Amino acid sequence: MMFSGDAQPLFRQKIPDHSIHGVHVYFPDPWWKKRHHKRRIMNESFLTDVVRVLVPDGLRLHFWTDVKEYFDLSVELIHQSFPQLQGPLSVAEKPAEHEMDFRTHFERRTRLHNEAVYRSEFVRS
């Protein structure tokens, strides 16, 4: 099933505990200005809900971004506040088989410009 919209209220209000096998966060808005960082999806409230909804024992949170600072801050937050998420596990970049073989527009643009994509997976224990 796929949803379009703000993930935070969806997770908080609609998704039952231990009911999701994987959460994929690909290229979230980095909210560049310091005063807007509070709007970033990779925050303590959202990650609390991710841990709550993930089925225990081996199910995953996937997080990819093209913003190193956002990646580093998110990984640090997970390390400090969510010991039940083991990682980050590296995710190999697979070669694109054709022009549209990318998860998102942002991945396509970034990779076609030979820029870095920071990928990680975390396993819920």
XYZ file of C-alpha atoms in Angstrom:
125
model
C 0.000 0.000 0.000
C 1.255 3.508 -0.742
C 0.239 6.858 0.733
C 0.876 10.413 -0.377
C 1.011 13.145 2.223
C 2.599 14.052 5.528
C 3.970 10.859 7.074
C 4.120 12.108 10.655
C 0.363 12.284 11.384
C -0.185 9.129 9.335
C 2.270 7.170 11.484
C 1.072 8.742 14.728
C -2.677 8.313 14.159
C -3.300 5.489 11.683
C -0.629 2.791 11.806
C -0.942 0.166 14.557
C 1.984 -1.090 16.626
C 4.228 -3.759 15.073
C 2.377 -3.781 11.743
C 4.936 -2.548 9.183
C 7.743 -4.632 7.667
C 9.787 -1.725 6.358
C 9.858 2.063 6.330
C 11.535 3.783 3.383
C 12.540 7.442 3.633
C 14.121 8.502 0.348
C 15.461 12.023 -0.156
C 13.330 13.868 2.389
C 13.221 17.653 2.253
C 16.388 18.862 4.034
C 14.787 22.152 5.112
C 18.027 24.037 4.557
C 17.512 27.021 6.865
C 18.488 26.408 10.494
C 15.165 27.762 11.763
C 13.338 25.177 9.600
C 15.326 22.117 10.762
C 12.481 21.312 13.182
C 10.391 20.370 10.103
C 12.725 17.577 9.030
C 11.084 14.145 8.963
C 14.043 12.403 10.584
C 13.249 13.682 14.060
C 12.740 12.075 17.455
C 8.938 12.006 17.230
C 8.847 10.346 13.807
C 11.580 7.840 14.705
C 9.677 6.917 17.881
C 6.709 6.052 15.681
C 8.933 4.138 13.243
C 10.211 1.956 16.090
C 6.644 1.493 17.349
C 5.180 0.401 13.996
C 8.034 -1.821 12.775
C 7.603 -5.549 13.323
C 10.436 -6.590 15.690
C 13.353 -8.826 14.796
C 14.931 -7.923 11.535
C 12.636 -5.430 9.864
C 14.116 -2.277 8.464
C 14.214 1.471 8.216
C 15.785 2.619 4.923
C 17.093 6.200 4.829
C 18.701 7.786 1.760
C 19.625 11.395 1.154
C 21.976 13.498 -0.935
C 22.674 15.887 1.983
C 25.628 14.654 4.056
C 24.915 16.931 7.020
C 21.320 15.669 7.227
C 22.515 12.078 6.925
C 25.117 12.486 9.676
C 22.678 14.220 12.051
C 20.029 11.548 11.456
C 22.461 8.680 12.050
C 23.681 10.367 15.234
C 20.100 10.862 16.486
C 19.342 7.187 15.873
C 22.532 6.115 17.691
C 21.814 8.325 20.693
C 18.074 7.813 21.101
C 17.050 4.546 19.438
C 19.264 1.616 20.485
C 16.653 -0.811 19.144
C 17.596 0.326 15.604
C 20.851 -1.418 14.755
C 22.979 0.194 12.067
C 23.655 1.956 9.901
C 24.124 -0.945 7.539
C 25.614 -0.024 4.203
C 23.476 -0.257 1.096
C 25.229 -1.004 -2.152
C 24.458 1.216 -5.110
C 23.146 -0.864 -7.964
C 23.848 0.311 -11.487
C 20.859 1.780 -13.286
C 19.624 -0.541 -16.021
C 17.936 2.274 -17.938
C 17.289 6.026 -17.796
C 14.403 5.721 -15.333
C 15.830 3.007 -13.031
C 16.009 5.152 -9.899
C 13.853 5.239 -6.751
C 13.185 8.984 -6.952
C 13.784 11.997 -9.169
C 16.356 13.189 -6.631
C 18.315 9.937 -6.797
C 18.279 10.106 -10.597
C 19.478 13.707 -10.711
C 22.151 13.164 -8.058
C 23.576 10.011 -9.601
C 23.527 11.342 -13.160
C 25.612 14.287 -11.898
C 28.032 11.836 -10.212
C 27.217 13.214 -6.767
C 27.064 11.157 -3.578
C 23.944 9.462 -2.294
C 24.148 8.568 1.410
C 22.312 5.290 2.001
C 21.679 3.407 5.182
C 19.468 0.735 6.629
C 18.661 0.123 10.249
C 17.314 -3.165 11.574
C 14.811 -3.193 14.432
C 15.904 -5.604 17.161
